[in-house]
Amino acid sequence: MSKRIILNAFDMTCVSHQAAGTWRHPQSQAYKYKDLDYWTELAKTLEKGRFDSIFIADVVGVYDVYRGSVETALIDADQVPVNDPFFQVPAMAMVTEHLGFGVTSALTYELPYALARKFATLDHLTKGRVAWNVVTSYLDSAARNLGMAKQVAHDKRYDLADEFLDVTYKLWEGSWDDDAVVRDREKGVFTDPSKVHPINHKGEFFDVPGIALFEPSPQRTPSIFQAGASPRGRDFAAKHGEGIFIAPPTAEVARKVTDDIRDRAEAYGRQRDDVKIFTLITVITAETDEAAEAKYNEYLEYASGEGMLAFYGGWTGLDFGEFDPDQPLRAVENDALRSTLELLEADGSGRTWTPLEIVKHRSIGGLGPVIVGGPQTVADELERWVEVGGIDGFNIAYAITPGTFEDFVELVVPELQSRGRVQTEYQTGTLREKLSGSTSPQVPVGHPARQYRGAFTEHNATDETKQSKTHDYLVGQADG
Ligand SMILES: Cc1cc2nc3c(=O)[nH]c(=O)nc-3n(C[C@H](O)[C@H](O)[C@H](O)COP(=O)(O)O)c2cc1C
């Protein structure tokens, strides 16, 4: 039996996500990113196509590296304006039953105590269908507007992220016992205080002494997605990630990345298959290969070269405005998305990457490659990626939205279903169960969150004697 392919739609609460300029296409509804209708209709389309999840990217900064200004990004709507990615999720959950929701949040600019509650809330409201895409950000502009002179250095961001996750795991897994909420109307006890525990976290970056504010949600720890591609990023992903998002240029490069991530996961005591790896891809499809090619060429007419250079400026931290259009590009070590140029260089095309080549070949796919073809051609190519690349699925980006997703659902999904490659019905249960095929909604043994289940039981939320006296007194007052 062939391996099931996981399908995620890759979107963002903005106008231009990966493709630049295509928002001008007459069929693009990208401008509707601020309407709940856009999100609920998209969610229904994706669920009809048995997608596993919608993966929502996010940034809290702007693409202002290109020509040293945010001007191009604003003109082209390159990930700005951008709304908060949390709020559309409950609306999408209302109109679907199974679709998962991967929500990106850059922990570098958050506090673990508050963010843990946000995700627990979403996990409650979606009945266990939420994943946190744990990122550490890459835009200096985010840091500058969030109280820092510049962003935390690349590897240090991951040290901070490790501790951040540790705190959230303690809150999600260890603070409240499964049976803490008793909801006993007779006794007038909603929560048994002896079953709620302070986490007493003291670390290099955070001190969090108290109890979690929320009761355990279906997954407790939301499914953990991660996207970081440098060696340090992959190590972090291999330790924590349950869904890992990569953006290699070819299936052959993907294989090196997936083998490396799975080796690292094993070194952390996890199963190789505990990590599901999704690769970024844009798919342009139509009834035939020729029609798909024509559609691609039509989209290209709307592509914005300047917009794409603004994107690549943000991703690489390099101002492409300072380069000659034909100047060969070389990867550098900086604090941005380090892997971007390394991956381009490894794309096997033999191409010398220059700003002009980026504009020519990436204007639609952004950080990732594009597949153009009829349903059979696309399905063949996706299967090849899975076999050669050792990946588990795809984060499918759009050229135009929702058209790209609709085309995929209408044309490619049935083809993949007929090949037994994607699901025709959903498995029941939480997102974690659906993705891993397990029967437990909670993190498996071997995941670093797991160690905190029951870890704080000796510490109670309050002194028990004092609590029960206060409680008796209050109940007496209420009765009397
Ligand atoms: C495929 C991919 C997608 C990413 N998506 C986001 C995102 O939506 N928001 C964000 O702030 N960072 C995003 N990142 C950035 C990473 O979380 C990380 O901070 C950055 O890549 C630097 O680490 P690295 O050099 O290990 O990749 C993404 C990275 C990759 C590789």
Short mmCIF file of C-alpha atoms and ligand atoms in Angstrom, two decimals:
data_model
loop_
_atom_site.label_atom_id
_atom_site.label_comp_id
_atom_site.label_asym_id
_atom_site.label_seq_id
_atom_site.Cartn_x
_atom_site.Cartn_y
_atom_site.Cartn_z
CA MET A 1 0.00 0.00 0.00
CA SER A 2 1.45 3.35 -1.01
CA LYS A 3 2.10 5.91 1.67
CA ARG A 4 -0.74 8.39 2.24
CA ILE A 5 0.12 11.90 1.13
CA ILE A 6 -0.72 14.67 3.58
CA LEU A 7 -2.20 17.81 2.00
CA ASN A 8 -2.07 21.22 3.61
CA ALA A 9 -3.15 24.47 2.01
CA PHE A 10 -0.55 27.17 2.59
CA ASP A 11 -2.09 30.57 3.07
CA MET A 12 -1.54 33.73 5.06
CA THR A 13 -3.83 36.46 6.37
CA CYS A 14 -2.64 38.85 3.70
CA VAL A 15 -2.89 39.59 -0.03
CA SER A 16 0.38 38.32 -1.58
CA HIS A 17 1.78 35.35 0.22
CA GLN A 18 4.33 33.60 -2.04
CA ALA A 19 3.46 34.77 -5.55
CA ALA A 20 4.04 38.47 -6.11
CA GLY A 21 1.71 40.59 -8.24
CA THR A 22 -0.88 37.93 -9.05
CA TRP A 23 -3.39 39.67 -6.79
CA ARG A 24 -4.08 41.79 -9.90
CA HIS A 25 -5.44 38.77 -11.78
CA PRO A 26 -9.20 39.26 -12.39
CA GLN A 27 -10.03 35.99 -10.63
CA SER A 28 -7.90 36.64 -7.56
CA GLN A 29 -9.85 37.14 -4.35
CA ALA A 30 -6.72 37.65 -2.30
CA TYR A 31 -7.96 41.07 -1.23
CA LYS A 32 -10.72 39.28 0.73
CA TYR A 33 -8.22 38.04 3.33
CA LYS A 34 -9.98 40.31 5.82
CA ASP A 35 -13.44 38.77 5.26
CA LEU A 36 -14.56 35.75 7.22
CA ASP A 37 -16.42 34.59 4.08
CA TYR A 38 -13.13 34.10 2.29
CA TRP A 39 -11.86 31.85 5.07
CA THR A 40 -15.04 29.87 5.63
CA GLU A 41 -15.52 29.22 1.90
CA LEU A 42 -11.91 28.17 1.56
CA ALA A 43 -12.20 25.87 4.58
CA LYS A 44 -15.24 24.19 3.03
CA THR A 45 -13.41 23.73 -0.29
CA LEU A 46 -10.43 22.20 1.47
CA GLU A 47 -12.53 19.86 3.53
CA LYS A 48 -14.35 18.77 0.39
CA GLY A 49 -10.90 17.92 -1.01
CA ARG A 50 -10.03 16.04 2.21
CA PHE A 51 -7.13 18.35 2.94
CA ASP A 52 -5.51 17.66 6.28
CA SER A 53 -5.10 21.25 7.27
CA ILE A 54 -4.82 24.86 6.32
CA PHE A 55 -1.38 26.08 7.29
CA ILE A 56 -1.43 29.81 7.96
CA ALA A 57 1.91 31.59 7.80
CA ASP A 58 2.51 34.85 9.62
CA VAL A 59 5.07 37.57 10.10
CA VAL A 60 5.13 40.45 12.56
CA GLY A 61 7.46 42.56 10.47
CA VAL A 62 7.71 43.95 6.97
CA TYR A 63 9.85 43.26 3.91
CA ASP A 64 11.89 46.44 4.00
CA VAL A 65 15.34 45.15 3.04
CA TYR A 66 14.86 45.70 -0.70
CA ARG A 67 16.07 49.21 -1.56
CA GLY A 68 16.13 49.84 2.18
CA SER A 69 12.42 50.58 2.22
CA VAL A 70 9.00 49.02 2.69
CA GLU A 71 7.73 50.87 -0.39
CA THR A 72 7.84 47.98 -2.86
CA ALA A 73 6.25 45.58 -0.38
CA LEU A 74 3.43 48.06 0.24
CA ILE A 75 2.83 48.74 -3.44
CA ASP A 76 2.71 45.04 -4.23
CA ALA A 77 1.01 43.96 -0.95
CA ASP A 78 3.82 41.54 -0.21
CA GLN A 79 2.76 40.11 3.15
CA VAL A 80 1.67 43.58 4.18
CA PRO A 81 -1.06 44.50 5.06
CA VAL A 82 -1.19 41.39 7.22
CA ASN A 83 -3.79 40.53 9.83
CA ASP A 84 -3.42 38.36 12.88
CA PRO A 85 -3.77 34.66 11.90
CA PHE A 86 -5.68 33.48 14.99
CA PHE A 87 -9.05 35.06 14.50
CA GLN A 88 -10.37 33.35 11.37
CA VAL A 89 -9.75 29.90 12.82
CA PRO A 90 -12.88 29.50 14.98
CA ALA A 91 -15.03 30.64 12.05
CA MET A 92 -13.44 27.99 9.82
CA ALA A 93 -13.86 25.41 12.57
CA MET A 94 -17.60 26.22 12.69
CA VAL A 95 -18.13 25.27 9.05
CA THR A 96 -15.94 22.15 9.02
CA GLU A 97 -15.61 19.00 11.05
CA HIS A 98 -12.18 17.64 10.29
CA LEU A 99 -9.93 20.24 8.72
CA GLY A 100 -6.89 21.06 10.85
CA PHE A 101 -5.53 24.57 11.42
CA GLY A 102 -1.80 25.25 11.55
CA VAL A 103 -1.30 28.70 13.00
CA THR A 104 2.09 30.38 12.82
CA SER A 105 3.31 32.34 15.77
CA ALA A 106 6.85 33.67 16.11
CA LEU A 107 7.68 33.02 19.73
CA THR A 108 10.54 35.50 19.70
CA TYR A 109 8.03 38.27 20.33
CA GLU A 110 5.61 36.47 22.64
CA LEU A 111 5.49 35.37 26.26
CA PRO A 112 5.00 31.65 26.87
CA TYR A 113 2.40 32.10 29.60
CA ALA A 114 0.08 34.11 27.35
CA LEU A 115 0.73 32.21 24.12
CA ALA A 116 0.09 28.85 25.79
CA ARG A 117 -3.38 30.11 26.70
CA LYS A 118 -4.06 31.35 23.19
CA PHE A 119 -3.32 27.95 21.68
CA ALA A 120 -5.21 26.11 24.42
CA THR A 121 -8.20 28.32 23.64
CA LEU A 122 -8.01 27.48 19.95
CA ASP A 123 -7.60 23.81 20.72
CA HIS A 124 -10.76 23.94 22.85
CA LEU A 125 -12.74 25.87 20.26
CA THR A 126 -11.67 23.61 17.38
CA LYS A 127 -12.05 20.41 19.43
CA GLY A 128 -8.41 19.49 19.04
CA ARG A 129 -7.76 20.53 15.46
CA VAL A 130 -5.05 23.10 16.00
CA ALA A 131 -1.32 23.08 15.39
CA TRP A 132 1.18 25.75 16.32
CA ASN A 133 3.72 26.45 13.61
CA VAL A 134 6.60 27.38 15.86
CA VAL A 135 8.83 29.92 14.15
CA THR A 136 11.49 32.27 15.41
CA SER A 137 11.02 34.98 12.75
CA TYR A 138 13.62 36.38 10.38
CA LEU A 139 12.71 40.03 9.88
CA ASP A 140 14.74 42.70 11.62
CA SER A 141 11.82 45.08 11.17
CA ALA A 142 9.78 42.92 13.55
CA ALA A 143 12.43 43.21 16.24
CA ARG A 144 12.72 46.99 15.84
CA ASN A 145 9.00 47.50 16.34
CA LEU A 146 8.72 45.10 19.22
CA GLY A 147 11.18 46.72 21.56
CA MET A 148 14.55 45.42 20.38
CA ALA A 149 17.38 47.18 18.56
CA LYS A 150 17.72 44.21 16.20
CA GLN A 151 16.57 40.64 16.07
CA VAL A 152 18.03 38.09 18.43
CA ALA A 153 20.97 36.33 16.73
CA HIS A 154 20.07 33.28 14.65
CA ASP A 155 21.19 30.44 16.92
CA LYS A 156 20.28 32.26 20.11
CA ARG A 157 16.70 32.51 18.82
CA TYR A 158 16.60 28.74 18.91
CA ASP A 159 17.98 28.61 22.48
CA LEU A 160 15.21 30.95 23.49
CA ALA A 161 12.72 28.87 21.53
CA ASP A 162 13.77 25.70 23.35
CA GLU A 163 13.10 27.26 26.71
CA PHE A 164 9.90 28.90 25.48
CA LEU A 165 8.54 25.53 24.41
CA ASP A 166 9.63 23.99 27.68
CA VAL A 167 7.50 26.51 29.57
CA THR A 168 4.47 25.98 27.35
CA TYR A 169 4.82 22.19 27.61
CA LYS A 170 4.85 22.48 31.40
CA LEU A 171 1.69 24.58 31.28
CA TRP A 172 -0.12 22.37 28.77
CA GLU A 173 0.93 18.99 30.10
CA GLY A 174 1.73 19.32 33.78
CA SER A 175 -0.26 22.08 35.39
CA TRP A 176 -3.75 20.60 35.36
CA ASP A 177 -4.48 16.92 35.95
CA ASP A 178 -6.98 15.23 33.65
CA ASP A 179 -9.51 15.07 36.46
CA ALA A 180 -8.92 18.57 37.86
CA VAL A 181 -12.23 19.89 36.59
CA VAL A 182 -14.93 18.09 38.58
CA ARG A 183 -17.87 20.42 37.89
CA ASP A 184 -19.68 19.12 40.96
CA ARG A 185 -22.86 21.17 41.29
CA GLU A 186 -23.85 19.55 44.60
CA LYS A 187 -20.59 20.36 46.35
CA GLY A 188 -20.16 23.64 44.56
CA VAL A 189 -16.72 22.69 43.29
CA PHE A 190 -15.83 23.38 39.70
CA THR A 191 -12.08 22.69 39.91
CA ASP A 192 -10.33 20.56 42.52
CA PRO A 193 -7.39 22.76 43.58
CA SER A 194 -5.33 19.77 44.66
CA LYS A 195 -5.21 18.73 41.02
CA VAL A 196 -3.87 22.01 39.68
CA HIS A 197 -0.15 22.58 40.03
CA PRO A 198 2.21 25.51 39.69
CA ILE A 199 5.00 24.82 37.23
CA ASN A 200 7.70 26.77 39.11
CA HIS A 201 9.72 27.42 35.98
CA LYS A 202 12.95 29.34 36.44
CA GLY A 203 15.17 29.60 33.42
CA GLU A 204 17.61 31.71 31.46
CA PHE A 205 14.90 33.64 29.62
CA PHE A 206 11.69 33.11 31.58
CA ASP A 207 10.43 32.75 35.14
CA VAL A 208 6.92 31.34 35.30
CA PRO A 209 5.98 30.22 38.80
CA GLY A 210 2.22 29.78 38.53
CA ILE A 211 -0.51 27.52 37.27
CA ALA A 212 -1.88 27.47 33.73
CA LEU A 213 -4.92 29.68 33.31
CA PHE A 214 -6.80 27.11 31.25
CA GLU A 215 -8.10 23.61 31.67
CA PRO A 216 -6.58 20.85 29.50
CA SER A 217 -7.70 20.99 25.88
CA PRO A 218 -8.25 17.91 23.70
CA GLN A 219 -4.65 17.66 22.52
CA ARG A 220 -3.19 19.46 25.57
CA THR A 221 -0.05 20.41 23.64
CA PRO A 222 -1.34 21.48 20.23
CA SER A 223 0.21 19.57 17.34
CA ILE A 224 3.62 21.14 16.90
CA PHE A 225 4.55 22.28 13.41
CA GLN A 226 7.92 23.84 12.75
CA ALA A 227 9.70 25.55 9.89
CA GLY A 228 13.39 26.14 10.24
CA ALA A 229 15.89 24.91 7.71
CA SER A 230 19.40 25.67 8.97
CA PRO A 231 21.22 22.87 10.84
CA ARG A 232 20.21 24.49 14.14
CA GLY A 233 16.68 24.92 12.84
CA ARG A 234 16.48 21.29 11.74
CA ASP A 235 17.76 20.13 15.07
CA PHE A 236 15.08 22.13 16.80
CA ALA A 237 12.46 20.77 14.38
CA ALA A 238 13.65 17.20 14.93
CA LYS A 239 13.30 17.59 18.68
CA HIS A 240 9.90 19.27 18.79
CA GLY A 241 8.17 19.12 15.41
CA GLU A 242 5.37 16.74 14.61
CA GLY A 243 4.78 18.43 11.25
CA ILE A 244 7.91 19.94 9.75
CA PHE A 245 7.73 22.38 6.91
CA ILE A 246 10.62 22.54 4.46
CA ALA A 247 11.17 24.36 1.18
CA PRO A 248 13.81 22.54 -0.87
CA PRO A 249 14.05 23.28 -4.59
CA THR A 250 14.06 19.66 -5.78
CA ALA A 251 13.01 16.22 -4.60
CA GLU A 252 16.67 15.18 -4.57
CA VAL A 253 17.57 18.00 -2.18
CA ALA A 254 14.47 17.19 -0.15
CA ARG A 255 15.83 13.67 0.43
CA LYS A 256 18.99 15.04 2.03
CA VAL A 257 16.92 17.32 4.27
CA THR A 258 14.36 14.68 5.27
CA ASP A 259 17.03 12.05 6.01
CA ASP A 260 18.89 14.57 8.11
CA ILE A 261 15.76 15.60 10.05
CA ARG A 262 14.75 11.98 10.67
CA ASP A 263 18.31 11.07 11.79
CA ARG A 264 18.20 13.96 14.21
CA ALA A 265 14.73 12.93 15.46
CA GLU A 266 16.05 9.44 16.15
CA ALA A 267 18.97 10.89 18.06
CA TYR A 268 16.36 12.58 20.28
CA GLY A 269 14.77 9.19 20.98
CA ARG A 270 11.86 9.67 18.60
CA GLN A 271 10.68 7.36 15.81
CA ARG A 272 11.69 8.42 12.29
CA ASP A 273 8.05 8.47 11.38
CA ASP A 274 7.04 10.62 14.37
CA VAL A 275 7.92 13.62 12.22
CA LYS A 276 5.72 14.29 9.21
CA ILE A 277 7.55 16.42 6.69
CA PHE A 278 5.72 18.75 4.30
CA THR A 279 7.35 20.52 1.41
CA LEU A 280 6.33 23.82 -0.15
CA ILE A 281 4.94 23.57 -3.66
CA THR A 282 2.72 25.62 -5.95
CA VAL A 283 0.58 23.62 -8.36
CA ILE A 284 -0.90 25.11 -11.51
CA THR A 285 -3.31 22.66 -13.05
CA ALA A 286 -6.05 22.44 -15.66
CA GLU A 287 -7.74 19.64 -17.65
CA THR A 288 -4.66 19.09 -19.84
CA ASP A 289 -0.94 19.80 -19.69
CA GLU A 290 -1.33 22.40 -22.45
CA ALA A 291 -4.16 24.18 -20.67
CA ALA A 292 -2.13 24.20 -17.44
CA GLU A 293 0.88 25.64 -19.26
CA ALA A 294 -1.34 28.35 -20.75
CA LYS A 295 -2.71 29.14 -17.29
CA TYR A 296 0.79 29.40 -15.87
CA ASN A 297 1.86 31.76 -18.65
CA GLU A 298 -1.20 33.85 -18.03
CA TYR A 299 -0.38 34.11 -14.30
CA LEU A 300 3.16 35.09 -15.19
CA GLU A 301 1.80 38.13 -17.02
CA TYR A 302 0.59 39.40 -13.65
CA ALA A 303 3.74 38.52 -11.71
CA SER A 304 5.71 41.33 -10.14
CA GLY A 305 9.48 41.06 -10.43
CA GLU A 306 10.02 43.94 -8.03
CA GLY A 307 7.64 42.32 -5.57
CA MET A 308 9.56 39.06 -5.73
CA LEU A 309 12.84 40.85 -5.07
CA ALA A 310 11.22 42.49 -2.06
CA PHE A 311 10.25 39.04 -0.84
CA TYR A 312 13.72 37.63 -1.41
CA GLY A 313 15.19 40.66 0.33
CA GLY A 314 13.22 39.79 3.45
CA TRP A 315 13.94 36.07 3.25
CA THR A 316 17.68 36.44 2.68
CA GLY A 317 18.37 39.71 4.48
CA LEU A 318 20.13 40.91 1.29
CA ASP A 319 19.18 44.09 -0.54
CA PHE A 320 18.80 42.92 -4.12
CA GLY A 321 18.36 46.53 -5.13
CA GLU A 322 22.10 46.99 -4.64
CA PHE A 323 22.97 44.17 -7.01
CA ASP A 324 23.35 44.11 -10.71
CA PRO A 325 20.43 42.09 -12.16
CA ASP A 326 22.97 39.57 -13.48
CA GLN A 327 25.12 39.44 -10.38
CA PRO A 328 25.62 35.89 -9.09
CA LEU A 329 24.26 35.45 -5.58
CA ARG A 330 26.08 33.67 -2.82
CA ALA A 331 24.68 32.47 0.51
CA VAL A 332 25.88 34.44 3.50
CA GLU A 333 25.64 33.91 7.21
CA ASN A 334 23.30 36.48 8.67
CA ASP A 335 20.31 36.58 10.98
CA ALA A 336 17.64 36.14 8.31
CA LEU A 337 16.34 32.95 6.75
CA ARG A 338 19.79 31.48 6.31
CA SER A 339 18.85 28.53 4.24
CA THR A 340 17.18 30.40 1.35
CA LEU A 341 20.18 30.95 -0.88
CA GLU A 342 21.90 27.72 0.09
CA LEU A 343 18.82 25.86 -1.11
CA LEU A 344 18.61 27.78 -4.35
CA GLU A 345 22.26 27.02 -5.06
CA ALA A 346 21.55 23.32 -4.52
CA ASP A 347 18.65 23.15 -6.95
CA GLY A 348 20.53 20.93 -9.40
CA SER A 349 19.66 23.13 -12.36
CA GLY A 350 23.22 24.26 -12.77
CA ARG A 351 21.74 27.73 -12.93
CA THR A 352 23.74 30.63 -11.57
CA TRP A 353 21.20 32.41 -9.42
CA THR A 354 21.03 36.14 -10.00
CA PRO A 355 18.26 38.64 -9.14
CA LEU A 356 17.01 38.27 -12.71
CA GLU A 357 16.87 34.47 -12.47
CA ILE A 358 14.92 34.73 -9.23
CA VAL A 359 12.40 36.99 -10.93
CA LYS A 360 12.16 34.62 -13.91
CA HIS A 361 11.82 31.36 -12.01
CA ARG A 362 10.34 32.21 -8.63
CA SER A 363 7.78 34.94 -9.29
CA ILE A 364 4.93 32.47 -8.88
CA GLY A 365 6.29 29.91 -6.44
CA GLY A 366 8.08 32.30 -4.08
CA LEU A 367 10.28 30.24 -1.76
CA GLY A 368 9.27 26.99 -3.41
CA PRO A 369 9.09 25.26 -6.80
CA VAL A 370 6.09 25.18 -9.15
CA ILE A 371 4.50 22.15 -10.80
CA VAL A 372 2.55 22.88 -13.97
CA GLY A 373 0.43 20.22 -15.65
CA GLY A 374 -2.80 18.32 -16.03
CA PRO A 375 -3.98 16.06 -13.19
CA GLN A 376 -1.92 13.02 -14.21
CA THR A 377 1.26 14.99 -14.70
CA VAL A 378 0.82 16.73 -11.36
CA ALA A 379 -0.01 13.49 -9.54
CA ASP A 380 3.05 11.79 -11.08
CA GLU A 381 5.25 14.64 -9.98
CA LEU A 382 3.82 14.76 -6.46
CA GLU A 383 4.32 11.02 -6.10
CA ARG A 384 7.90 11.42 -7.33
CA TRP A 385 8.52 14.06 -4.67
CA VAL A 386 7.23 11.69 -2.01
CA GLU A 387 9.31 8.74 -3.19
CA VAL A 388 12.52 10.55 -4.07
CA GLY A 389 12.27 13.25 -1.43
CA GLY A 390 11.15 11.08 1.48
CA ILE A 391 8.49 13.60 2.38
CA ASP A 392 5.04 12.93 3.83
CA GLY A 393 3.07 15.66 2.16
CA PHE A 394 2.80 19.15 0.77
CA ASN A 395 2.10 22.69 1.81
CA ILE A 396 0.38 23.88 -1.33
CA ALA A 397 0.76 27.57 -2.00
CA TYR A 398 -1.45 29.51 -4.36
CA ALA A 399 -0.75 31.48 -7.50
CA ILE A 400 -4.19 32.97 -7.23
CA THR A 401 -6.59 32.35 -4.40
CA PRO A 402 -8.92 30.56 -4.04
CA GLY A 403 -8.55 29.45 -7.69
CA THR A 404 -5.36 27.44 -7.17
CA PHE A 405 -6.94 25.52 -4.29
CA GLU A 406 -10.21 24.97 -6.18
CA ASP A 407 -8.35 23.64 -9.22
CA PHE A 408 -6.36 21.29 -7.04
CA VAL A 409 -9.44 19.97 -5.25
CA GLU A 410 -11.38 19.55 -8.46
CA LEU A 411 -8.68 18.02 -10.63
CA VAL A 412 -5.72 16.68 -8.70
CA VAL A 413 -7.38 15.30 -5.56
CA PRO A 414 -9.59 12.81 -7.49
CA GLU A 415 -6.54 11.63 -9.43
CA LEU A 416 -4.55 11.13 -6.22
CA GLN A 417 -7.55 9.44 -4.60
CA SER A 418 -7.87 7.02 -7.51
CA ARG A 419 -4.21 6.13 -6.95
CA GLY A 420 -4.90 5.51 -3.25
CA ARG A 421 -2.54 8.34 -2.36
CA VAL A 422 -4.78 10.75 -0.47
CA GLN A 423 -7.65 10.07 1.87
CA THR A 424 -11.20 9.73 0.63
CA GLU A 425 -12.60 9.94 4.16
CA TYR A 426 -11.19 11.51 7.29
CA GLN A 427 -10.04 9.52 10.26
CA THR A 428 -11.88 10.54 13.42
CA GLY A 429 -10.13 12.32 16.26
CA THR A 430 -7.89 15.28 16.81
CA LEU A 431 -5.40 16.68 14.32
CA ARG A 432 -2.62 14.76 16.05
CA GLU A 433 -4.49 11.47 15.65
CA LYS A 434 -5.31 12.20 12.04
CA LEU A 435 -1.74 13.10 11.12
CA SER A 436 0.05 10.40 13.05
CA GLY A 437 -2.56 7.67 12.70
CA SER A 438 -2.36 7.15 16.46
CA THR A 439 -5.33 6.65 18.73
CA SER A 440 -4.17 9.09 21.39
CA PRO A 441 -4.88 12.79 21.10
CA GLN A 442 -1.82 13.59 23.14
CA VAL A 443 1.90 13.79 22.45
CA PRO A 444 3.56 10.38 22.14
CA VAL A 445 6.30 9.03 24.37
CA GLY A 446 9.60 10.40 23.09
CA HIS A 447 8.23 13.89 22.49
CA PRO A 448 9.80 16.42 24.88
CA ALA A 449 6.38 17.65 26.06
CA ARG A 450 5.53 14.22 27.38
CA GLN A 451 7.94 14.36 30.33
CA TYR A 452 5.75 16.95 32.04
CA ARG A 453 2.62 14.82 32.35
CA GLY A 454 2.20 14.38 36.08
CA ALA A 455 5.53 16.07 36.75
CA PHE A 456 4.23 18.61 39.24
CA THR A 457 1.72 16.60 41.24
CA GLU A 458 3.56 17.15 44.52
CA HIS A 459 2.94 20.90 44.24
CA ASN A 460 -0.63 22.05 44.71
CA ALA A 461 -2.13 25.26 43.52
CA THR A 462 -2.84 26.33 47.07
CA ASP A 463 -2.05 25.12 50.49
CA GLU A 464 -4.66 22.39 50.88
CA THR A 465 -5.66 23.03 54.50
CA LYS A 466 -6.03 26.73 54.00
CA GLN A 467 -7.92 26.14 50.79
CA SER A 468 -10.44 23.78 52.27
CA LYS A 469 -11.08 26.12 55.22
CA THR A 470 -11.63 29.08 52.93
CA HIS A 471 -13.75 26.93 50.72
CA ASP A 472 -15.90 25.68 53.65
CA TYR A 473 -16.33 29.23 54.84
CA LEU A 474 -17.43 30.46 51.42
CA VAL A 475 -19.80 27.56 50.87
CA GLY A 476 -21.24 28.19 54.39
CA GLN A 477 -21.82 31.86 53.56
CA ALA A 478 -23.52 30.95 50.32
CA ASP A 479 -25.70 28.34 52.04
CA GLY A 480 -26.58 30.50 54.99
C1 LIG B 1 9.55 26.86 4.75
C2 LIG B 1 9.68 27.90 5.82
C3 LIG B 1 8.57 28.63 6.21
C4 LIG B 1 8.66 29.61 7.21
N1 LIG B 1 7.56 30.32 7.58
C5 LIG B 1 7.69 31.31 8.49
C6 LIG B 1 6.59 32.14 8.84
O1 LIG B 1 5.47 31.98 8.36
N2 LIG B 1 6.80 33.13 9.74
C7 LIG B 1 8.02 33.36 10.32
O2 LIG B 1 8.13 34.26 11.14
N3 LIG B 1 9.07 32.58 10.01
C8 LIG B 1 8.92 31.58 9.11
N4 LIG B 1 10.00 30.82 8.80
C9 LIG B 1 11.28 31.18 9.45
C10 LIG B 1 11.82 30.18 10.45
O3 LIG B 1 10.99 29.94 11.50
C11 LIG B 1 13.14 30.61 11.02
O4 LIG B 1 12.98 31.62 11.93
C12 LIG B 1 14.04 31.10 9.97
O5 LIG B 1 13.92 30.24 8.92
C13 LIG B 1 15.48 31.13 10.41
O6 LIG B 1 15.87 29.87 10.75
P1 LIG B 1 16.55 28.85 9.72
O7 LIG B 1 17.76 29.54 9.24
O8 LIG B 1 16.79 27.67 10.63
O9 LIG B 1 15.60 28.51 8.63
C14 LIG B 1 9.91 29.85 7.80
C15 LIG B 1 11.02 29.11 7.41
C16 LIG B 1 10.94 28.14 6.43
C17 LIG B 1 12.16 27.38 6.06
#
